Coordinates of N, CA and C and ligand atoms in Angstrom, one line a residue:
M1141 N -6.3 7.0 -16.7 CA -7.1 6.5 -15.6 C -6.7 5.3 -15.5
R1142 N -7.7 4.7 -16.0 CA -7.9 2.9 -15.4 C -6.5 2.3 -16.4
A1143 N -6.0 2.6 -17.2 CA -5.4 2.3 -18.1 C -3.5 2.5 -17.7
V1144 N -3.0 3.5 -17.4 CA -2.4 3.5 -15.6 C -2.1 2.9 -15.1
G1145 N -4.0 2.7 -13.9 CA -3.9 2.6 -13.2 C -3.5 0.7 -12.8
A1146 N -3.8 -0.2 -14.2 CA -3.9 -1.4 -14.5 C -2.2 -1.8 -14.8
E1147 N -1.7 -0.4 -15.2 CA 0.2 -1.1 -15.4 C 0.3 -0.9 -14.0
I1148 N 0.1 0.2 -13.4 CA 1.6 -0.1 -11.9 C 1.0 -1.5 -11.6
D1149 N -0.5 -1.9 -11.3 CA -1.5 -2.8 -10.2 C -0.4 -3.9 -11.4
G1150 N -0.3 -4.2 -11.9 CA 0.4 -4.9 -12.7 C 1.4 -5.4 -12.8
L1151 N 2.3 -4.2 -12.7 CA 4.1 -4.0 -11.5 C 3.9 -4.6 -10.5
T1152 N 3.2 -4.3 -9.5 CA 3.3 -4.6 -8.5 C 3.7 -6.2 -7.8
R1153 N 2.3 -6.2 -8.9 CA 2.0 -8.2 -8.8 C 3.0 -8.6 -8.9
L1154 N 3.7 -8.7 -10.3 CA 4.3 -9.1 -11.2 C 6.6 -9.1 -10.3
Y1155 N 6.4 -7.7 -8.7 CA 7.3 -7.7 -8.6 C 7.3 -8.2 -7.4
A1156 N 5.7 -8.7 -6.8 CA 5.7 -9.3 -5.8 C 6.0 -10.7 -5.8
R1157 N 5.2 -11.1 -6.9 CA 5.7 -12.9 -7.3 C 7.1 -12.9 -7.3
E1158 N 7.3 -12.8 -8.4 CA 8.2 -12.7 -9.1 C 9.3 -12.9 -7.5
R1159 N 9.5 -12.4 -6.5 CA 10.0 -12.0 -5.5 C 11.3 -11.3 -5.6
M1160 N 11.3 -10.8 -6.6 CA 12.6 -9.6 -7.0 C 13.1 -9.1 -5.8
P1161 N 15.3 -9.3 -5.3 CA 15.2 -8.4 -4.5 C 14.8 -7.2 -4.4
G1162 N 14.2 -6.6 -3.0 CA 13.4 -5.1 -3.2 C 13.8 -5.1 -1.4
K1163 N 13.7 -3.4 -1.6 CA 14.5 -2.4 -0.6 C 14.8 -3.0 1.3
L1164 N 13.1 -3.3 1.4 CA 12.5 -4.2 2.7 C 12.8 -5.6 3.1
E1165 N 13.7 -6.4 1.1 CA 14.7 -7.6 2.3 C 14.5 -7.5 3.5
G1166 N 14.1 -8.8 4.6 CA 14.7 -9.0 5.7 C 13.9 -8.6 6.7
T1167 N 13.1 -7.7 6.4 CA 12.5 -6.7 7.5 C 10.8 -7.0 7.7
V1168 N 9.8 -6.9 8.8 CA 8.7 -7.2 9.0 C 7.9 -6.2 9.1
A1169 N 6.8 -5.7 8.9 CA 5.5 -4.5 8.4 C 4.9 -4.5 8.9
L1170 N 4.4 -4.5 10.1 CA 3.1 -4.9 10.5 C 1.9 -3.0 10.5
V1171 N 0.8 -3.8 9.4 CA -0.1 -2.7 8.4 C -1.4 -3.2 9.2
T1172 N -1.6 -1.9 9.7 CA -3.3 -2.4 10.4 C -4.3 -1.7 9.3
G1173 N -6.0 -1.8 9.4 CA -6.4 -2.2 8.3 C -6.4 -2.6 7.7
A1174 N -5.6 -4.0 7.1 CA -5.0 -4.0 6.5 C -6.1 -4.6 5.4
S1175 N -6.6 -5.0 5.0 CA -8.1 -6.0 4.6 C -9.1 -5.1 3.5
S1176 N -9.0 -3.6 3.6 CA -9.4 -2.4 2.4 C -8.3 -1.2 2.4
G1177 N -8.5 -1.5 1.0 CA -8.3 0.2 1.1 C -7.2 0.8 1.1
I1178 N -6.4 2.1 1.6 CA -5.2 2.3 1.5 C -4.7 1.5 2.5
G1179 N -5.1 0.2 3.4 CA -3.7 -0.3 3.7 C -4.1 -1.7 3.6
H1180 N -4.7 -2.2 2.6 CA -4.6 -3.2 2.4 C -3.4 -3.4 0.4
D1181 N -3.6 -2.4 0.4 CA -2.5 -1.9 -1.1 C -1.2 -1.3 -0.2
T1182 N -1.3 -0.5 -0.1 CA 0.1 -0.7 1.1 C 1.0 -1.5 1.2
A1183 N -0.1 -2.6 2.0 CA 0.7 -3.9 2.4 C 1.1 -4.6 1.5
I1184 N 0.7 -4.8 0.0 CA 0.1 -5.4 -1.2 C 1.9 -4.5 -1.8
A1185 N 2.5 -3.1 -1.1 CA 3.3 -2.5 -2.0 C 4.9 -2.7 -1.5
L1186 N 4.2 -3.0 0.4 CA 5.8 -3.2 1.0 C 5.8 -4.3 1.2
A1187 N 5.3 -5.3 0.3 CA 5.6 -6.7 0.6 C 6.2 -6.9 -1.3
A1188 N 6.3 -6.0 -1.6 CA 6.5 -5.5 -3.3 C 7.9 -5.4 -2.9
Q1189 N 8.4 -4.7 -2.3 CA 9.9 -4.6 -2.0 C 10.3 -5.1 -0.8
G1190 N 9.6 -7.1 -0.5 CA 10.3 -7.4 0.1 C 10.0 -7.6 1.6
A1191 N 9.3 -6.8 2.5 CA 9.5 -6.9 3.9 C 8.1 -8.2 3.6
A1192 N 8.3 -8.4 4.8 CA 6.9 -9.8 5.2 C 6.2 -9.0 5.9
I1193 N 4.6 -9.8 5.9 CA 3.9 -8.5 6.0 C 2.5 -9.0 7.0
A1194 N 2.3 -8.3 8.7 CA 1.6 -8.5 9.6 C 0.5 -8.1 9.4
A1195 N -0.9 -8.4 8.6 CA -2.3 -7.7 8.1 C -2.8 -7.7 9.1
V1196 N -3.5 -6.7 9.2 CA -4.0 -6.3 10.6 C -5.7 -6.2 9.8
G1197 N -6.6 -6.6 10.6 CA -7.7 -6.1 10.9 C -9.4 -7.2 11.4
R1198 N -10.1 -6.7 11.3 CA -11.2 -7.5 11.2 C -12.0 -8.9 10.5
R1199 N -11.2 -8.9 9.2 CA -12.5 -9.2 8.8 C -11.3 -10.7 8.0
K1200 N -11.5 -11.7 8.7 CA -10.1 -12.5 8.6 C -9.7 -12.9 7.3
D1201 N -11.7 -13.1 6.5 CA -11.2 -13.4 4.4 C -10.7 -13.2 4.5
R1202 N -10.6 -11.2 4.3 CA -10.2 -10.2 3.1 C -8.1 -10.4 4.2
L1203 N -8.0 -10.8 4.9 CA -6.8 -10.9 5.9 C -6.1 -12.0 4.5
D1204 N -7.0 -13.3 4.8 CA -6.3 -14.6 4.0 C -5.6 -14.1 2.7
E1205 N -7.4 -13.4 2.2 CA -6.7 -13.1 0.8 C -5.5 -12.4 -0.2
L1206 N -5.7 -11.6 0.8 CA -3.9 -10.8 0.9 C -2.8 -11.2 1.1
I1207 N -2.6 -11.9 2.1 CA -1.1 -12.6 2.4 C -1.9 -13.5 1.1
G1208 N -2.4 -14.6 1.3 CA -2.0 -15.2 -0.2 C -1.4 -14.9 -1.1
E1209 N -1.8 -13.3 -1.7 CA -2.3 -12.8 -3.1 C 0.2 -12.6 -2.8
V1210 N 0.1 -11.8 -1.6 CA 1.2 -11.4 -1.5 C 2.7 -11.5 -1.7
G1211 N 2.6 -12.8 -1.5 CA 3.6 -13.3 -2.2 C 5.0 -13.5 -1.2
T1212 N 5.3 -13.0 -0.8 CA 6.0 -12.8 1.4 C 5.3 -13.6 2.3
K1213 N 6.6 -14.0 2.8 CA 6.3 -14.1 4.3 C 5.0 -13.3 5.2
G1214 N 4.3 -13.7 5.6 CA 3.1 -13.0 5.9 C 2.5 -14.0 6.9
V1215 N 1.3 -13.2 8.2 CA 0.0 -13.2 8.5 C -1.0 -12.5 9.2
A1216 N -2.6 -13.5 8.4 CA -3.0 -12.5 9.1 C -3.6 -12.6 10.3
I1217 N -3.2 -11.5 10.8 CA -4.0 -11.0 12.9 C -5.5 -10.7 12.4
E1218 N -6.4 -11.4 12.8 CA -7.6 -10.8 13.5 C -7.9 -10.5 14.2
G1219 N -7.9 -9.2 14.7 CA -7.9 -8.2 15.3 C -8.4 -7.0 15.9
D1220 N -8.5 -6.5 16.4 CA -9.5 -4.7 16.8 C -9.0 -4.1 17.7
V1221 N -8.0 -2.8 17.1 CA -7.2 -2.8 17.3 C -7.9 -1.1 18.0
V1222 N -8.8 -1.4 19.4 CA -8.6 -0.9 20.5 C -8.5 -1.4 21.0
R1223 N -8.9 -2.7 21.6 CA -9.4 -3.2 21.9 C -8.0 -4.5 22.7
Q1224 N -6.5 -4.7 21.5 CA -6.7 -5.7 21.1 C -4.4 -5.2 21.1
G1225 N -4.7 -3.6 21.3 CA -3.5 -3.4 20.2 C -2.2 -4.0 20.7
A1226 N -2.3 -4.6 22.1 CA -0.9 -4.8 22.2 C -1.0 -6.0 21.5
E1227 N -2.3 -7.5 21.4 CA -2.2 -8.0 21.6 C -1.6 -8.5 20.0
I1228 N -1.8 -7.9 19.8 CA -1.7 -7.7 18.1 C -0.5 -8.0 17.3
V1229 N 0.0 -6.5 17.9 CA 1.8 -6.7 17.8 C 2.3 -7.5 18.4
E1230 N 2.5 -8.3 20.0 CA 2.7 -9.6 20.3 C 2.5 -10.9 19.2
R1231 N 1.4 -10.3 18.6 CA 1.5 -12.1 17.1 C 2.4 -11.4 16.5
A1232 N 2.3 -10.6 16.2 CA 3.2 -10.3 14.6 C 4.6 -10.6 15.6
V1233 N 4.9 -10.3 16.6 CA 6.6 -10.2 16.2 C 6.6 -11.7 16.7
G1234 N 5.9 -12.1 17.5 CA 6.2 -13.7 17.8 C 6.2 -14.7 16.7
E1235 N 5.3 -14.2 15.2 CA 4.7 -15.1 14.3 C 6.1 -14.8 13.5
L1236 N 6.4 -14.2 13.2 CA 7.9 -12.5 11.7 C 8.9 -12.9 12.2
G1237 N 9.5 -12.6 14.0 CA 10.2 -12.4 14.9 C 10.6 -11.7 14.5
R1238 N 10.1 -10.2 14.3 CA 10.8 -9.1 15.5 C 9.5 -7.6 13.8
L1239 N 10.4 -6.7 14.2 CA 9.1 -5.3 14.0 C 9.8 -4.3 13.5
D1240 N 9.3 -4.0 12.0 CA 10.5 -2.7 11.4 C 9.3 -1.9 10.9
I1241 N 8.2 -2.7 10.6 CA 7.6 -0.4 10.3 C 6.7 -1.1 10.6
L1242 N 6.0 -0.1 11.1 CA 4.5 -0.1 12.1 C 3.4 1.3 11.1
V1243 N 3.0 0.4 9.9 CA 1.9 1.9 9.5 C 0.1 2.3 10.0
N1244 N 0.2 2.6 11.0 CA -1.0 2.8 11.0 C -2.0 3.6 11.0
N1245 N -3.4 2.5 9.8 CA -4.1 2.9 9.0 C -5.4 3.2 9.3
A1246 N -5.8 1.9 10.3 CA -7.0 1.6 10.4 C -7.5 3.0 11.1
G1247 N -9.1 3.4 10.5 CA -9.8 5.2 10.8 C -10.8 4.2 10.2
V1248 N -11.9 4.9 11.2 CA -13.4 5.3 10.6 C -13.5 6.6 10.4
M1249 N -14.4 7.2 8.5 CA -14.3 8.4 9.0 C -16.0 8.9 9.1
L1250 N -16.9 9.4 9.8 CA -17.9 9.2 9.7 C -18.3 9.9 9.2
L1251 N -18.7 11.1 8.8 CA -19.1 12.7 9.0 C -20.2 12.9 8.5
G1252 N -20.9 14.3 9.4 CA -22.1 14.6 9.7 C -22.2 16.0 10.0
P1253 N -23.1 16.7 10.6 CA -22.9 17.6 11.3 C -23.0 17.4 12.8
I1254 N -22.4 18.1 13.6 CA -22.8 18.0 15.3 C -23.5 18.4 15.5
E1255 N -24.8 19.3 15.6 CA -26.1 19.3 16.1 C -26.2 17.7 16.1
D1256 N -27.0 17.3 16.7 CA -27.9 16.3 17.0 C -27.8 15.1 16.3
A1257 N -25.9 15.0 16.7 CA -24.7 13.8 16.0 C -24.8 12.6 16.6
P1258 N -25.1 11.5 15.9 CA -25.3 9.9 17.1 C -24.2 10.0 17.7
V1259 N -23.6 10.5 19.1 CA -22.6 10.6 19.7 C -21.7 9.1 19.4
E1260 N -22.4 8.0 19.4 CA -21.6 6.5 19.5 C -20.9 6.7 18.4
E1261 N -21.3 7.4 17.0 CA -19.9 7.3 16.5 C -19.0 7.8 16.3
W1262 N -19.1 9.2 17.0 CA -17.6 10.6 17.4 C -17.0 8.9 18.2
R1263 N -17.8 8.7 19.2 CA -16.9 7.6 20.3 C -16.0 6.5 19.6
R1264 N -17.1 6.4 18.0 CA -15.7 5.2 17.3 C -14.9 5.7 17.2
M1265 N -14.7 6.6 16.4 CA -14.2 7.2 15.8 C -12.9 8.2 16.6
L1266 N -13.3 8.2 17.9 CA -12.2 8.8 18.7 C -11.5 7.0 19.4
E1267 N -12.4 6.2 19.3 CA -11.3 4.8 19.9 C -10.8 4.1 19.1
V1268 N -11.2 4.2 17.6 CA -10.3 4.2 16.4 C -8.6 4.2 15.9
N1269 N -9.1 6.3 15.3 CA -8.0 6.6 14.9 C -7.3 7.2 16.0
V1270 N -7.6 6.9 17.4 CA -6.7 7.9 17.9 C -6.5 6.2 19.2
S1271 N -7.2 6.3 20.4 CA -6.9 4.8 21.0 C -6.5 4.1 20.5
G1272 N -6.9 3.1 19.1 CA -6.6 2.1 18.7 C -4.7 2.2 18.0
L1273 N -4.5 3.2 17.6 CA -2.9 3.9 16.9 C -2.3 4.0 18.6
L1274 N -2.7 4.6 19.5 CA -1.8 5.3 20.7 C -2.1 3.4 20.8
E1275 N -2.8 2.8 21.0 CA -2.5 1.8 21.7 C -1.3 0.5 21.0
V1276 N -1.5 0.5 19.5 CA -0.6 -0.1 18.8 C 0.6 0.2 18.9
T1277 N 1.0 1.4 19.0 CA 2.1 2.7 18.6 C 2.7 1.8 19.8
H1278 N 2.2 2.3 21.7 CA 3.2 2.7 22.8 C 3.1 0.5 22.4
A1279 N 2.6 -0.8 22.3 CA 3.4 -1.5 22.0 C 4.5 -2.1 20.5
A1280 N 4.3 -1.5 20.2 CA 5.8 -1.3 19.0 C 6.0 -1.0 19.0
I1281 N 6.3 0.2 20.1 CA 8.1 0.9 20.0 C 8.9 0.3 20.5
P1282 N 8.9 -0.9 21.7 CA 9.5 -1.5 21.4 C 10.7 -2.5 21.2
H1283 N 9.8 -2.9 20.1 CA 10.2 -3.7 19.1 C 11.4 -3.2 17.4
L1284 N 10.8 -2.1 17.8 CA 11.0 -0.6 16.7 C 12.7 -0.4 17.0
L1285 N 12.9 0.2 18.7 CA 14.0 0.6 18.5 C 14.7 -0.8 18.9
K1286 N 14.5 -1.9 18.8 CA 15.3 -3.3 19.0 C 15.9 -3.6 17.0
A1287 N 14.8 -3.3 16.4 CA 15.2 -4.0 15.4 C 16.0 -2.6 14.2
V1288 N 16.0 -1.5 15.1 CA 16.9 -0.9 14.7 C 18.1 -1.0 14.5
E1289 N 18.4 -2.3 15.9 CA 20.1 -2.4 16.2 C 20.8 -3.8 15.3
S1290 N 19.2 -4.1 15.1 CA 20.0 -5.4 14.1 C 19.6 -5.2 11.9
S1291 N 18.8 -4.1 12.3 CA 18.4 -3.7 10.4 C 20.1 -3.3 9.5
P1292 N 20.0 -4.0 8.6 CA 20.9 -3.3 7.2 C 19.8 -2.0 7.5
R1293 N 19.0 -1.8 7.3 CA 18.9 -0.1 7.2 C 18.9 0.7 8.0
K1294 N 19.1 0.4 9.1 CA 19.7 0.8 10.9 C 18.8 1.7 11.2
V1295 N 17.5 1.5 10.4 CA 16.5 2.3 11.0 C 15.2 1.6 10.8
A1296 N 13.9 1.9 11.7 CA 13.1 1.4 11.8 C 11.6 2.9 12.0
D1297 N 10.3 2.3 10.8 CA 9.6 3.5 10.8 C 8.3 3.3 11.3
I1298 N 7.8 4.1 12.0 CA 6.4 4.2 12.7 C 5.9 5.0 11.3
V1299 N 4.8 4.5 10.6 CA 3.8 5.5 9.6 C 2.2 6.0 10.2
N1300 N 1.6 6.7 9.7 CA 0.3 7.1 10.7 C -0.3 7.7 9.2
V1301 N -1.6 7.0 9.3 CA -2.0 7.2 8.2 C -3.5 8.7 9.1
S1302 N -2.9 9.9 8.5 CA -4.1 10.7 9.0 C -4.8 11.3 7.7
S1303 N -4.4 12.5 7.7 CA -6.1 12.8 6.3 C -5.9 14.4 6.3
V1304 N -6.3 15.0 5.1 CA -5.7 16.4 4.4 C -7.4 16.9 6.1
A1305 N -8.1 16.4 6.2 CA -9.2 17.0 7.4 C -8.5 16.7 8.9
G1306 N -7.3 16.4 8.8 CA -6.7 16.9 10.1 C -5.6 18.6 10.6
R1307 N -5.8 18.9 9.0 CA -5.3 20.2 8.6 C -6.9 21.0 8.4
I1308 N -6.9 21.0 7.7 CA -8.1 21.8 7.6 C -10.2 20.9 7.7
S1309 N -10.6 22.1 8.4 CA -11.8 21.2 9.2 C -13.1 22.3 8.5
R1310 N -13.8 21.8 8.1 CA -15.1 21.2 7.1 C -16.1 21.1 7.8
E1311 N -17.7 22.2 7.4 CA -19.0 21.5 7.8 C -18.5 19.9 8.4
G1312 N -19.5 19.1 9.0 CA -19.2 17.9 8.6 C -18.5 17.4 8.7
S1313 N -17.7 17.5 9.3 CA -16.4 16.5 9.6 C -15.3 17.4 10.8
G1314 N -16.2 17.7 11.9 CA -15.3 17.8 13.1 C -15.3 17.4 14.1
V1315 N -15.9 16.1 13.9 CA -15.0 15.2 15.1 C -14.0 14.2 14.0
Y1316 N -14.0 14.0 13.0 CA -13.2 13.1 12.1 C -11.7 14.2 11.9
S1317 N -12.1 14.9 11.6 CA -11.1 16.1 11.2 C -10.2 16.3 13.3
L1318 N -10.9 16.6 14.3 CA -10.2 16.2 15.7 C -9.2 15.2 15.6
T1319 N -9.4 14.3 15.4 CA -9.5 12.9 15.6 C -8.2 12.9 15.2
K1320 N -8.1 13.4 13.6 CA -7.0 13.3 12.4 C -6.2 14.6 13.0
S1321 N -6.4 15.2 13.5 CA -5.3 16.8 13.2 C -4.5 16.2 15.4
G1322 N -5.7 15.2 15.7 CA -4.3 14.6 17.2 C -3.3 13.7 16.5
V1323 N -3.6 12.6 16.0 CA -3.2 12.1 15.1 C -1.5 12.9 14.9
G1324 N -1.8 13.7 14.0 CA -0.7 14.4 13.1 C 0.3 14.9 14.5
A1325 N -0.5 15.8 15.8 CA 0.4 15.9 17.2 C 1.2 15.2 18.0
F1326 N 0.5 14.1 17.6 CA 0.8 12.9 18.8 C 2.0 12.5 17.9
S1327 N 2.0 12.4 16.3 CA 3.4 12.1 15.5 C 4.2 13.2 16.1
E1328 N 4.4 13.7 16.2 CA 5.0 15.3 16.2 C 6.0 15.3 17.0
S1329 N 5.2 15.1 18.5 CA 5.4 15.0 19.5 C 6.3 13.2 19.4
L1330 N 6.0 12.2 18.4 CA 6.5 10.6 18.9 C 7.7 10.4 18.2
R1331 N 8.3 12.1 16.7 CA 9.0 11.7 16.1 C 10.3 12.7 16.2
Q1332 N 9.9 13.6 17.7 CA 11.0 14.6 18.3 C 11.9 13.0 19.2
E1333 N 10.8 12.6 20.1 CA 11.8 12.0 20.9 C 12.1 10.8 20.0
L1334 N 11.4 10.3 19.3 CA 12.6 8.7 18.5 C 13.7 8.8 17.0
T1335 N 13.1 9.9 16.8 CA 14.3 10.3 15.8 C 15.4 10.2 16.1
T1336 N 15.9 10.8 17.1 CA 17.8 10.5 17.6 C 17.9 9.1 17.1
R1337 N 17.0 8.2 17.5 CA 16.9 6.2 17.8 C 17.1 5.5 17.0
Y1338 N 16.7 6.7 15.7 CA 16.4 5.9 14.5 C 15.6 4.6 14.1
V1339 N 14.5 5.4 15.2 CA 12.6 5.5 14.2 C 12.5 6.5 14.1
R1340 N 12.1 6.6 12.9 CA 11.8 7.7 12.0 C 10.3 7.6 12.1
V1341 N 9.1 9.0 12.2 CA 7.9 8.9 12.6 C 7.5 9.7 11.2
S1342 N 6.6 9.4 10.1 CA 5.7 9.9 9.1 C 4.8 9.9 9.2
L1343 N 4.3 11.0 9.2 CA 2.0 11.8 8.8 C 2.0 11.8 7.3
I1344 N 1.1 10.4 6.9 CA 0.6 10.8 5.2 C -1.3 11.7 5.9
E1345 N -1.1 12.8 5.5 CA -2.7 13.0 5.5 C -3.1 12.8 3.6
P1346 N -3.5 12.3 3.2 CA -4.7 11.8 1.7 C -5.1 13.2 2.2
G1347 N -5.4 13.0 0.7 CA -7.1 13.3 0.6 C -7.7 12.7 -0.1
V1348 N -8.9 12.4 -1.3 CA -9.9 11.7 -1.0 C -8.9 10.6 -2.4
T1349 N -9.0 9.7 -1.7 CA -7.9 7.9 -1.9 C -8.9 7.5 -2.8
L1350 N -8.7 6.5 -3.8 CA -9.4 5.7 -4.2 C -9.0 4.1 -4.1
S1351 N -8.9 2.7 -3.8 CA -8.1 2.0 -3.5 C -7.8 1.1 -4.8
R1352 N -7.0 0.3 -5.2 CA -6.9 -0.6 -6.4 C -8.4 -0.7 -6.8
R1353 N -9.0 -1.9 -5.7 CA -10.7 -2.4 -5.5 C -11.1 -1.3 -6.3
A1354 N -10.9 -0.5 -5.5 CA -12.4 0.9 -6.3 C -11.5 1.4 -7.7
L1355 N -10.8 1.4 -8.3 CA -9.9 1.5 -9.4 C -10.2 0.4 -9.9
F1356 N -10.5 -0.3 -10.2 CA -10.5 -1.7 -11.1 C -11.7 -2.8 -11.5
S1357 N -13.2 -1.5 -9.8 CA -14.5 -2.5 -9.9 C -15.2 -1.4 -9.1
N1358 N -16.7 -2.0 -9.4 CA -17.4 -0.3 -9.2 C -17.9 -0.6 -7.6
H1359 N -17.0 -1.7 -6.6 CA -17.0 -1.3 -5.8 C -16.7 -0.2 -5.0
S1360 N -17.0 0.2 -4.4 CA -16.4 1.6 -3.7 C -15.5 1.6 -2.4
R1361 N -15.2 0.2 -2.1 CA -13.4 -0.3 -1.4 C -12.5 -1.3 -1.9
Ligands
NAP785 N1 -9.8 6.8 1.7 C1 -9.4 8.6 1.8 O1 -10.1 9.0 0.9 C2 -8.9 8.6 2.3 C3 -8.6 10.2 2.9 C4 -7.3 10.7 3.6 C5 -7.4 9.3 4.9 N2 -7.7 8.4 5.1 C6 -7.6 7.5 6.4 O2 -6.7 6.1 5.3 C7 -6.9 5.5 6.4 C8 -7.8 4.2 5.6 O3 -8.6 4.0 5.1 P1 -9.7 3.6 3.2 O4 -10.3 5.2 2.6 O5 -8.3 2.5 2.9 O6 -10.8 3.0 4.6 P2 -10.8 1.8 4.2 O7 -11.0 1.2 3.1 O8 -13.0 2.0 5.1 O9 -10.7 0.6 5.4 C9 -10.4 1.4 7.1 C10 -9.7 -0.2 7.0 O10 -9.5 -0.2 8.6 C11 -9.9 -0.6 8.6 N3 -10.6 -1.0 10.5 C12 -11.2 -0.1 10.9 N4 -11.7 -0.7 12.2 C13 -10.4 -1.5 13.0 C14 -10.5 -2.1 13.6 N5 -11.8 -1.8 15.6 N6 -10.1 -2.6 14.4 C15 -9.3 -3.3 13.6 N7 -8.5 -2.6 12.1 C16 -9.8 -1.2 11.7 C17 -10.5 -2.0 8.3 O11 -10.7 -3.5 8.7 P3 -11.9 -4.6 8.9 O12 -13.3 -2.9 9.1 O13 -11.2 -5.5 8.4 O14 -11.6 -4.1 10.3 C18 -10.1 -1.3 7.3 O15 -9.3 -2.7 6.6 C19 -8.1 5.6 7.2 O16 -7.8 6.5 9.3 C20 -8.5 7.0 6.7 O17 -9.5 8.1 8.0 C21 -8.3 7.9 4.1

């Protein structure tokens, strides 16, 4: 597992560094939650295909490290999707000139029984997983529609990161599942509204996923 992972990792870094022409040359991708885990690795994969990256999260040091690493144009945007969704999008477009791909990945998973749960944890999941995603998406739509007009790809993309928990509720995942099934429902409506205007809406529903950092070290993130 580690050997295969190392090979994939090496190739991804090589493509990013050598700037081989990729399918996403000339595009800009905004990735929320890019400071760790799936978002971090997604940003690297998009950059490897030539996209300029707007990397969003609250841990600026991690975002700076990522932008230093990707080898394409990019900007680290320190921000909270809950309170600064629109600001984050405007900053990305202001710095990088356009927006072709939005990856709504920022999320929190706080598991535990419903009885006696700390309701603050529920609030946090609802805010980040649902309200944050909605706000960023709302602000991004006009820019994505505009990008379609000038993109050589002739499409733009919204990629929403949900979870298998959005389909299957288990003991201890009640509120997390609620937020992720909500992301699925919203994505379906949005797809019906935007596909005919060439903005594609994708829903990713991962099971347990190890990030590159977790794969190559003893860190969990
Ligand atoms: N890993 C899995 O097994 C798995 C499985 C299914 C679904 N998912 C989903 O995949 C997504 C990523 O998960 P992950 O495991 O990669 O998580 P992670 O490593 O904990 O990363 C979460 C990211 O979200 C960002 N974030 C959290 N709150 C934020 C806020 N208020 N504003 C801006 N950014 C915020 C964090 O950045 P800062 O802390 O720097 O703000 C971090 O970069 C989540 O939506 C999760 O529900 C993960």
